[in-house]
PDB file of C-alpha atoms in Angstrom:
ATOM      1  CA  MET A   1     284.916 203.810 165.827  1.00 63.00           C
ATOM      2  CA  ASP A   2     282.850 204.147 162.668  1.00 95.00           C
ATOM      3  CA  VAL A   3     279.256 203.522 163.768  1.00 97.00           C
ATOM      4  CA  LEU A   4     278.136 202.586 160.257  1.00 97.00           C
ATOM      5  CA  SER A   5     280.541 199.658 160.060  1.00 97.00           C
ATOM      6  CA  ARG A   6     280.227 198.813 163.754  1.00 98.00           C
ATOM      7  CA  ASN A   7     276.475 198.333 163.399  1.00 98.00           C
ATOM      8  CA  ASN A   8     276.559 197.063 159.792  1.00 97.00           C
ATOM      9  CA  VAL A   9     274.293 199.896 158.675  1.00 98.00           C
ATOM     10  CA  THR A  10     272.667 199.666 155.241  1.00 97.00           C
ATOM     11  CA  VAL A  11     270.668 202.412 153.540  1.00 98.00           C
ATOM     12  CA  SER A  12     268.267 202.068 150.620  1.00 97.00           C
ATOM     13  CA  GLY A  13     265.047 203.522 149.302  1.00 96.00           C
ATOM     14  CA  ARG A  14     264.058 206.448 147.130  1.00 96.00           C
ATOM     15  CA  GLY A  15     262.311 208.626 149.705  1.00 96.00           C
ATOM     16  CA  THR A  16     263.735 211.314 151.960  1.00 95.00           C
ATOM     17  CA  GLN A  17     262.074 210.656 155.342  1.00 97.00           C
ATOM     18  CA  PRO A  18     264.085 208.055 157.267  1.00 98.00           C
ATOM     19  CA  MET A  19     262.428 204.789 158.315  1.00 98.00           C
ATOM     20  CA  LEU A  20     264.708 202.990 160.764  1.00 98.00           C
ATOM     21  CA  PHE A  21     264.066 199.313 161.542  1.00 98.00           C
ATOM     22  CA  ALA A  22     265.332 197.794 164.823  1.00 98.00           C
ATOM     23  CA  HIS A  23     265.386 193.995 165.029  1.00 96.00           C
ATOM     24  CA  GLY A  24     264.461 191.820 167.985  1.00 92.00           C
ATOM     25  CA  PHE A  25     266.410 189.530 170.294  1.00 91.00           C
ATOM     26  CA  GLY A  26     268.467 186.866 168.531  1.00 87.00           C
ATOM     27  CA  CYS A  27     267.765 188.402 165.128  1.00 88.00           C
ATOM     28  CA  ASP A  28     269.384 190.752 162.645  1.00 92.00           C
ATOM     29  CA  GLN A  29     268.354 193.234 159.979  1.00 96.00           C
ATOM     30  CA  ASN A  30     267.683 190.462 157.453  1.00 92.00           C
ATOM     31  CA  MET A  31     264.437 189.648 159.288  1.00 94.00           C
ATOM     32  CA  TRP A  32     262.893 192.808 157.818  1.00 97.00           C
ATOM     33  CA  ARG A  33     263.318 191.727 154.189  1.00 94.00           C
ATOM     34  CA  TYR A  34     259.631 190.876 153.700  1.00 95.00           C
ATOM     35  CA  VAL A  35     258.485 194.328 154.850  1.00 97.00           C
ATOM     36  CA  THR A  36     260.988 196.964 153.768  1.00 98.00           C
ATOM     37  CA  PRO A  37     260.448 196.725 149.964  1.00 97.00           C
ATOM     38  CA  ALA A  38     256.908 198.051 150.433  1.00 97.00           C
ATOM     39  CA  PHE A  39     258.273 201.330 151.827  1.00 97.00           C
ATOM     40  CA  GLU A  40     261.288 201.914 149.571  1.00 97.00           C
ATOM     41  CA  ASP A  41     259.467 204.238 147.164  1.00 96.00           C
ATOM     42  CA  ASP A  42     258.389 206.608 149.909  1.00 96.00           C
ATOM     43  CA  TYR A  43     261.082 206.400 152.599  1.00 97.00           C
ATOM     44  CA  ARG A  44     264.812 206.253 153.154  1.00 98.00           C
ATOM     45  CA  ILE A  45     265.185 202.756 154.611  1.00 98.00           C
ATOM     46  CA  VAL A  46     267.853 202.358 157.304  1.00 98.00           C
ATOM     47  CA  LEU A  47     268.748 198.910 158.639  1.00 98.00           C
ATOM     48  CA  PHE A  48     271.356 197.950 161.219  1.00 98.00           C
ATOM     49  CA  ASP A  49     272.494 195.175 163.556  1.00 97.00           C
ATOM     50  CA  TYR A  50     272.942 195.748 167.273  1.00 96.00           C
ATOM     51  CA  VAL A  51     276.513 195.219 168.409  1.00 96.00           C
ATOM     52  CA  GLY A  52     276.722 191.503 169.133  1.00 94.00           C
ATOM     53  CA  SER A  53     274.131 190.593 166.492  1.00 93.00           C
ATOM     54  CA  GLY A  54     274.230 189.770 162.801  1.00 92.00           C
ATOM     55  CA  LYS A  55     277.236 191.182 160.971  1.00 94.00           C
ATOM     56  CA  SER A  56     278.061 193.861 163.523  1.00 95.00           C
ATOM     57  CA  ASP A  57     281.626 194.320 164.756  1.00 96.00           C
ATOM     58  CA  LEU A  58     281.856 191.862 167.656  1.00 94.00           C
ATOM     59  CA  ALA A  59     285.069 193.521 168.792  1.00 95.00           C
ATOM     60  CA  ALA A  60     282.951 196.533 169.788  1.00 96.00           C
ATOM     61  CA  TYR A  61     280.821 194.504 172.198  1.00 96.00           C
ATOM     62  CA  ASP A  62     280.953 195.815 175.765  1.00 96.00           C
ATOM     63  CA  ALA A  63     279.286 193.615 178.394  1.00 96.00           C
ATOM     64  CA  ASN A  64     278.687 196.581 180.696  1.00 96.00           C
ATOM     65  CA  ARG A  65     277.112 198.775 178.046  1.00 97.00           C
ATOM     66  CA  TYR A  66     274.782 196.030 176.879  1.00 96.00           C
ATOM     67  CA  SER A  67     273.813 194.777 180.331  1.00 96.00           C
ATOM     68  CA  THR A  68     270.655 196.909 180.067  1.00 97.00           C
ATOM     69  CA  LEU A  69     268.418 198.047 177.211  1.00 97.00           C
ATOM     70  CA  GLU A  70     269.891 201.539 177.523  1.00 98.00           C
ATOM     71  CA  GLY A  71     272.991 200.258 175.714  1.00 97.00           C
ATOM     72  CA  TYR A  72     270.880 199.121 172.783  1.00 97.00           C
ATOM     73  CA  ALA A  73     269.023 202.440 172.739  1.00 98.00           C
ATOM     74  CA  ARG A  74     272.431 204.096 172.483  1.00 98.00           C
ATOM     75  CA  ASP A  75     273.089 202.031 169.327  1.00 98.00           C
ATOM     76  CA  VAL A  76     269.870 203.400 167.788  1.00 98.00           C
ATOM     77  CA  LEU A  77     270.806 206.979 168.664  1.00 98.00           C
ATOM     78  CA  ASP A  78     274.389 206.478 167.456  1.00 98.00           C
ATOM     79  CA  VAL A  79     273.082 205.365 164.045  1.00 98.00           C
ATOM     80  CA  CYS A  80     270.734 208.359 163.909  1.00 98.00           C
ATOM     81  CA  GLU A  81     273.564 210.736 164.782  1.00 98.00           C
ATOM     82  CA  ALA A  82     276.010 209.165 162.329  1.00 97.00           C
ATOM     83  CA  LEU A  83     273.539 209.565 159.446  1.00 97.00           C
ATOM     84  CA  GLU A  84     272.153 212.885 160.761  1.00 97.00           C
ATOM     85  CA  LEU A  85     268.632 211.454 160.724  1.00 98.00           C
ATOM     86  CA  ARG A  86     265.647 213.621 161.652  1.00 97.00           C
ATOM     87  CA  ASP A  87     261.884 213.123 161.419  1.00 98.00           C
ATOM     88  CA  VAL A  88     262.541 209.393 161.831  1.00 98.00           C
ATOM     89  CA  VAL A  89     259.887 206.685 161.738  1.00 98.00           C
ATOM     90  CA  LEU A  90     261.349 204.135 164.144  1.00 98.00           C
ATOM     91  CA  VAL A  91     260.042 200.575 163.782  1.00 98.00           C
ATOM     92  CA  GLY A  92     260.942 198.208 166.612  1.00 98.00           C
ATOM     93  CA  HIS A  93     260.147 194.526 166.973  1.00 96.00           C
ATOM     94  CA  SER A  94     259.729 192.841 170.358  1.00 95.00           C
ATOM     95  CA  VAL A  95     262.427 194.055 172.759  1.00 96.00           C
ATOM     96  CA  SER A  96     263.319 196.768 170.264  1.00 97.00           C
ATOM     97  CA  SER A  97     259.919 198.293 170.920  1.00 98.00           C
ATOM     98  CA  MET A  98     261.171 199.216 174.386  1.00 98.00           C
ATOM     99  CA  VAL A  99     264.544 200.204 172.957  1.00 98.00           C
ATOM    100  CA  ALA A 100     262.605 202.546 170.661  1.00 98.00           C
ATOM    101  CA  VAL A 101     260.729 203.961 173.657  1.00 98.00           C
ATOM    102  CA  LEU A 102     264.009 204.643 175.473  1.00 98.00           C
ATOM    103  CA  ALA A 103     265.571 206.247 172.390  1.00 98.00           C
ATOM    104  CA  ALA A 104     262.505 208.434 171.832  1.00 98.00           C
ATOM    105  CA  ASN A 105     262.500 209.535 175.464  1.00 98.00           C
ATOM    106  CA  HIS A 106     266.165 210.510 175.232  1.00 98.00           C
ATOM    107  CA  GLN A 107     265.778 212.476 171.977  1.00 98.00           C
ATOM    108  CA  PRO A 108     262.078 213.016 171.237  1.00 97.00           C
ATOM    109  CA  ASP A 109     262.725 215.716 168.648  1.00 97.00           C
ATOM    110  CA  ARG A 110     264.554 213.221 166.436  1.00 98.00           C
ATOM    111  CA  PHE A 111     261.539 210.947 165.881  1.00 98.00           C
ATOM    112  CA  SER A 112     258.203 211.587 164.164  1.00 98.00           C
ATOM    113  CA  LYS A 113     256.490 208.262 164.900  1.00 98.00           C
ATOM    114  CA  LEU A 114     257.130 204.919 166.569  1.00 98.00           C
ATOM    115  CA  VAL A 115     255.850 201.564 165.309  1.00 98.00           C
ATOM    116  CA  LEU A 116     256.002 198.952 168.065  1.00 98.00           C
ATOM    117  CA  ILE A 117     255.520 195.333 166.977  1.00 97.00           C
ATOM    118  CA  GLY A 118     254.782 192.926 169.827  1.00 97.00           C
ATOM    119  CA  PRO A 119     255.940 195.315 172.561  1.00 97.00           C
ATOM    120  CA  SER A 120     256.273 194.356 176.215  1.00 97.00           C
ATOM    121  CA  PRO A 121     257.479 196.708 178.935  1.00 97.00           C
ATOM    122  CA  ARG A 122     257.781 193.836 181.427  1.00 97.00           C
ATOM    123  CA  TYR A 123     257.662 190.125 180.732  1.00 95.00           C
ATOM    124  CA  VAL A 124     257.285 189.073 184.377  1.00 96.00           C
ATOM    125  CA  ASN A 125     253.850 189.098 185.990  1.00 96.00           C
ATOM    126  CA  ASP A 126     253.441 191.637 188.780  1.00 93.00           C
ATOM    127  CA  ALA A 127     250.364 190.558 190.731  1.00 87.00           C
ATOM    128  CA  PRO A 128     247.711 191.663 191.182  1.00 88.00           C
ATOM    129  CA  ASP A 129     247.662 194.475 188.623  1.00 90.00           C
ATOM    130  CA  TYR A 130     250.004 193.519 185.782  1.00 95.00           C
ATOM    131  CA  VAL A 131     250.055 190.489 183.469  1.00 94.00           C
ATOM    132  CA  GLY A 132     253.333 190.119 181.610  1.00 95.00           C
ATOM    133  CA  GLY A 133     252.881 186.499 180.573  1.00 92.00           C
ATOM    134  CA  PHE A 134     255.631 184.835 182.626  1.00 93.00           C
ATOM    135  CA  GLU A 135     256.391 184.102 186.233  1.00 94.00           C
ATOM    136  CA  ARG A 136     259.927 184.960 187.296  1.00 94.00           C
ATOM    137  CA  ALA A 137     260.627 181.232 187.725  1.00 95.00           C
ATOM    138  CA  ASP A 138     259.651 180.694 184.067  1.00 92.00           C
ATOM    139  CA  ILE A 139     262.245 183.221 182.920  1.00 92.00           C
ATOM    140  CA  GLU A 140     264.902 181.802 185.224  1.00 94.00           C
ATOM    141  CA  GLY A 141     264.171 178.348 183.803  1.00 92.00           C
ATOM    142  CA  LEU A 142     264.635 179.599 180.233  1.00 88.00           C
ATOM    143  CA  LEU A 143     267.944 181.218 181.150  1.00 91.00           C
ATOM    144  CA  GLU A 144     269.125 178.030 182.849  1.00 92.00           C
ATOM    145  CA  MET A 145     268.199 176.087 179.716  1.00 88.00           C
ATOM    146  CA  MET A 146     270.262 178.541 177.651  1.00 87.00           C
ATOM    147  CA  ASP A 147     273.239 177.843 179.903  1.00 89.00           C
ATOM    148  CA  ARG A 148     272.864 174.059 179.778  1.00 89.00           C
ATOM    149  CA  ASN A 149     271.951 173.499 176.140  1.00 87.00           C
ATOM    150  CA  TYR A 150     271.888 176.603 173.979  1.00 82.00           C
ATOM    151  CA  ILE A 151     271.093 174.826 170.711  1.00 83.00           C
ATOM    152  CA  GLY A 152     268.333 172.840 172.377  1.00 82.00           C
ATOM    153  CA  TRP A 153     266.933 176.043 173.859  1.00 82.00           C
ATOM    154  CA  ALA A 154     266.898 177.722 170.451  1.00 80.00           C
ATOM    155  CA  SER A 155     265.296 174.711 168.767  1.00 84.00           C
ATOM    156  CA  PHE A 156     262.557 174.619 171.398  1.00 77.00           C
ATOM    157  CA  LEU A 157     261.802 178.321 171.661  1.00 79.00           C
ATOM    158  CA  ALA A 158     262.005 179.601 168.084  1.00 79.00           C
ATOM    159  CA  PRO A 159     259.052 177.616 166.623  1.00 77.00           C
ATOM    160  CA  ALA A 160     256.928 178.530 169.660  1.00 79.00           C
ATOM    161  CA  ILE A 161     257.730 182.207 169.123  1.00 83.00           C
ATOM    162  CA  ILE A 162     256.849 182.070 165.419  1.00 84.00           C
ATOM    163  CA  LYS A 163     253.614 180.109 166.139  1.00 81.00           C
ATOM    164  CA  ASN A 164     252.948 179.230 162.498  1.00 77.00           C
ATOM    165  CA  ALA A 165     253.173 175.449 162.287  1.00 79.00           C
ATOM    166  CA  ASP A 166     252.185 175.477 158.611  1.00 80.00           C
ATOM    167  CA  ARG A 167     255.386 177.393 157.816  1.00 83.00           C
ATOM    168  CA  PRO A 168     258.146 175.453 159.594  1.00 84.00           C
ATOM    169  CA  GLU A 169     260.801 177.216 157.553  1.00 86.00           C
ATOM    170  CA  LEU A 170     260.218 180.393 159.591  1.00 81.00           C
ATOM    171  CA  GLY A 171     260.883 178.588 162.851  1.00 80.00           C
ATOM    172  CA  GLU A 172     263.970 177.047 161.308  1.00 84.00           C
ATOM    173  CA  GLU A 173     265.217 180.461 160.206  1.00 82.00           C
ATOM    174  CA  LEU A 174     264.726 181.924 163.668  1.00 80.00           C
ATOM    175  CA  THR A 175     266.440 178.911 165.234  1.00 79.00           C
ATOM    176  CA  ALA A 176     269.402 179.391 162.897  1.00 79.00           C
ATOM    177  CA  SER A 177     269.518 183.092 163.760  1.00 79.00           C
ATOM    178  CA  PHE A 178     269.558 182.310 167.487  1.00 77.00           C
ATOM    179  CA  CYS A 179     272.295 179.752 166.965  1.00 71.00           C
ATOM    180  CA  SER A 180     274.445 182.159 164.941  1.00 76.00           C
ATOM    181  CA  THR A 181     274.690 184.492 167.950  1.00 81.00           C
ATOM    182  CA  ASP A 182     277.498 184.066 170.475  1.00 86.00           C
ATOM    183  CA  PRO A 183     275.755 182.242 173.377  1.00 86.00           C
ATOM    184  CA  ARG A 184     277.378 184.500 175.963  1.00 90.00           C
ATOM    185  CA  ILE A 185     276.133 187.620 174.222  1.00 91.00           C
ATOM    186  CA  ALA A 186     272.688 186.084 173.719  1.00 89.00           C
ATOM    187  CA  ARG A 187     272.533 185.169 177.398  1.00 91.00           C
ATOM    188  CA  ARG A 188     273.268 188.752 178.481  1.00 93.00           C
ATOM    189  CA  PHE A 189     270.791 190.170 175.965  1.00 92.00           C
ATOM    190  CA  ALA A 190     268.132 187.725 177.202  1.00 91.00           C
ATOM    191  CA  GLU A 191     268.675 188.774 180.802  1.00 93.00           C
ATOM    192  CA  ALA A 192     268.541 192.468 179.889  1.00 95.00           C
ATOM    193  CA  THR A 193     265.343 191.806 177.939  1.00 94.00           C
ATOM    194  CA  PHE A 194     263.341 189.516 180.172  1.00 93.00           C
ATOM    195  CA  PHE A 195     264.119 191.179 183.498  1.00 95.00           C
ATOM    196  CA  ALA A 196     263.608 194.748 182.265  1.00 96.00           C
ATOM    197  CA  ASP A 197     260.794 196.906 183.591  1.00 97.00           C
ATOM    198  CA  ASN A 198     259.994 199.799 181.265  1.00 97.00           C
ATOM    199  CA  ARG A 199     256.443 200.491 182.405  1.00 97.00           C
ATOM    200  CA  ASP A 200     257.259 203.956 183.693  1.00 97.00           C
ATOM    201  CA  ASP A 201     259.120 204.782 180.482  1.00 98.00           C
ATOM    202  CA  LEU A 202     255.912 204.279 178.486  1.00 98.00           C
ATOM    203  CA  ARG A 203     254.209 207.111 180.329  1.00 96.00           C
ATOM    204  CA  ARG A 204     256.944 209.562 179.333  1.00 97.00           C
ATOM    205  CA  VAL A 205     256.703 208.967 175.578  1.00 97.00           C
ATOM    206  CA  ARG A 206     255.623 212.044 173.645  1.00 96.00           C
ATOM    207  CA  VAL A 207     256.147 210.648 170.146  1.00 97.00           C
ATOM    208  CA  PRO A 208     252.978 209.217 168.530  1.00 97.00           C
ATOM    209  CA  ALA A 209     253.085 205.428 168.381  1.00 98.00           C
ATOM    210  CA  LEU A 210     251.383 202.519 166.650  1.00 98.00           C
ATOM    211  CA  VAL A 211     251.127 199.373 168.776  1.00 98.00           C
ATOM    212  CA  LEU A 212     250.740 196.152 166.769  1.00 98.00           C
ATOM    213  CA  GLN A 213     249.442 193.311 168.943  1.00 97.00           C
ATOM    214  CA  CYS A 214     249.444 189.798 167.491  1.00 95.00           C
ATOM    215  CA  THR A 215     246.945 187.042 168.166  1.00 90.00           C
ATOM    216  CA  ASP A 216     248.079 184.051 170.251  1.00 89.00           C
ATOM    217  CA  ASP A 217     251.472 185.547 171.092  1.00 92.00           C
ATOM    218  CA  MET A 218     253.281 183.630 173.838  1.00 89.00           C
ATOM    219  CA  ILE A 219     255.853 186.393 174.328  1.00 92.00           C
ATOM    220  CA  ALA A 220     253.502 189.389 174.512  1.00 94.00           C
ATOM    221  CA  PRO A 221     249.905 188.348 175.310  1.00 94.00           C
ATOM    222  CA  PRO A 222     246.924 190.637 174.569  1.00 94.00           C
ATOM    223  CA  GLU A 223     246.883 192.110 178.080  1.00 95.00           C
ATOM    224  CA  VAL A 224     250.375 193.469 177.460  1.00 96.00           C
ATOM    225  CA  GLY A 225     249.448 195.233 174.239  1.00 96.00           C
ATOM    226  CA  GLU A 226     246.463 196.790 175.954  1.00 96.00           C
ATOM    227  CA  PHE A 227     248.661 197.943 178.832  1.00 97.00           C
ATOM    228  CA  VAL A 228     251.150 199.523 176.430  1.00 98.00           C
ATOM    229  CA  HIS A 229     248.357 201.353 174.632  1.00 98.00           C
ATOM    230  CA  ARG A 230     246.767 202.618 177.867  1.00 97.00           C
ATOM    231  CA  SER A 231     250.110 203.791 179.216  1.00 97.00           C
ATOM    232  CA  MET A 232     251.338 205.668 176.146  1.00 96.00           C
ATOM    233  CA  PRO A 233     249.750 209.049 175.459  1.00 88.00           C
ATOM    234  CA  GLY A 234     248.669 209.361 171.848  1.00 89.00           C
ATOM    235  CA  SER A 235     249.202 205.710 170.939  1.00 97.00           C
ATOM    236  CA  THR A 236     247.094 203.684 168.508  1.00 97.00           C
ATOM    237  CA  LEU A 237     246.449 199.972 169.097  1.00 98.00           C
ATOM    238  CA  ARG A 238     245.807 197.541 166.262  1.00 97.00           C
ATOM    239  CA  VAL A 239     245.107 193.889 167.039  1.00 97.00           C
ATOM    240  CA  MET A 240     246.369 191.766 164.180  1.00 97.00           C
ATOM    241  CA  LYS A 241     244.958 188.610 162.647  1.00 95.00           C
ATOM    242  CA  ALA A 242     248.559 187.383 162.551  1.00 94.00           C
ATOM    243  CA  THR A 243     249.492 184.710 165.065  1.00 92.00           C
ATOM    244  CA  GLY A 244     252.795 184.416 166.891  1.00 91.00           C
ATOM    245  CA  HIS A 245     255.368 187.033 167.758  1.00 92.00           C
ATOM    246  CA  CYS A 246     256.980 187.794 164.382  1.00 93.00           C
ATOM    247  CA  PRO A 247     254.277 189.105 162.024  1.00 95.00           C
ATOM    248  CA  HIS A 248     256.849 190.889 159.859  1.00 95.00           C
ATOM    249  CA  MET A 249     258.060 187.402 158.913  1.00 92.00           C
ATOM    250  CA  SER A 250     254.889 185.309 159.076  1.00 93.00           C
ATOM    251  CA  HIS A 251     252.321 187.896 157.929  1.00 95.00           C
ATOM    252  CA  PRO A 252     254.215 190.657 156.139  1.00 96.00           C
ATOM    253  CA  GLU A 253     251.251 191.792 154.032  1.00 97.00           C
ATOM    254  CA  GLU A 254     249.103 192.567 157.077  1.00 97.00           C
ATOM    255  CA  THR A 255     252.070 194.171 158.826  1.00 98.00           C
ATOM    256  CA  VAL A 256     252.760 196.434 155.854  1.00 98.00           C
ATOM    257  CA  GLU A 257     249.095 197.359 155.473  1.00 97.00           C
ATOM    258  CA  LEU A 258     248.681 198.395 159.109  1.00 98.00           C
ATOM    259  CA  ILE A 259     251.917 200.389 159.169  1.00 98.00           C
ATOM    260  CA  ARG A 260     251.096 202.118 155.894  1.00 97.00           C
ATOM    261  CA  ASP A 261     247.565 202.980 157.025  1.00 96.00           C
ATOM    262  CA  TYR A 262     249.007 204.528 160.175  1.00 97.00           C
ATOM    263  CA  LEU A 263     251.717 206.521 158.408  1.00 96.00           C
ATOM    264  CA  GLN A 264     249.662 207.517 155.365  1.00 87.00           C
ATOM    265  CA  PRO A 265     245.987 207.378 156.365  1.00 70.00           C
ATOM    266  CA  ARG A 266     243.625 207.278 153.427  1.00 63.00           C
ATOM    267  CA  ALA A 267     241.141 210.077 153.038  1.00 49.00           C
ATOM    268  CA  ALA A 268     237.562 209.213 153.977  1.00 47.00           C
TER     269      ALA A 268
END
């Protein structure tokens, strides 16, 4: 199967170094539209949708493959292989931060840098040493709500994730994105996301990484960002003024500035 059509891959930009953007749970490549224009002069921008998301080929969805985050990492590597990408800057939001970690651990020579926005290697608390932000019962309750009333679940969760009450249109967009996803596929993706434990994978990363930690993020609290930074050799942590879990949508200017400063540091 043609990977480029399967994953609805789009390429733009006037640069030569690839900058590959991986969207989060319940989203698609369109969520990057506030950020990517800032990098088009200097990079080759590559966008895609995971199989099961956005305008990907739903006929290619395999429940077994996508039962874990490894299947999504395979999508990232498939896109890289199809376009023969090297020296890639891989930008991952939310769960795609861990997908990026897995992809980089599989093929470290393919990537030059990782940018991890709101990463979490484990969402479930693991007392007494690890704070993930949720008890297992919390996650199970969210999954049960998905099963009972998917639209209600999306309408409740999306605005809380965005956490920018003064911009309700962003919560509405995320709600609509959740609701455009097949509920069965979303349910499997949610389970693969929220029950994953990628803490050991962080320690194996050898690609330099920028960790962007938002303020007042219900999905990935500050303790998680600090854990990611401590666990990843050669990582850089930046705590953002942005609130919520989607700064590339709610605070694109700050997101762009921090990424650009990391990729192209200004001379002193």
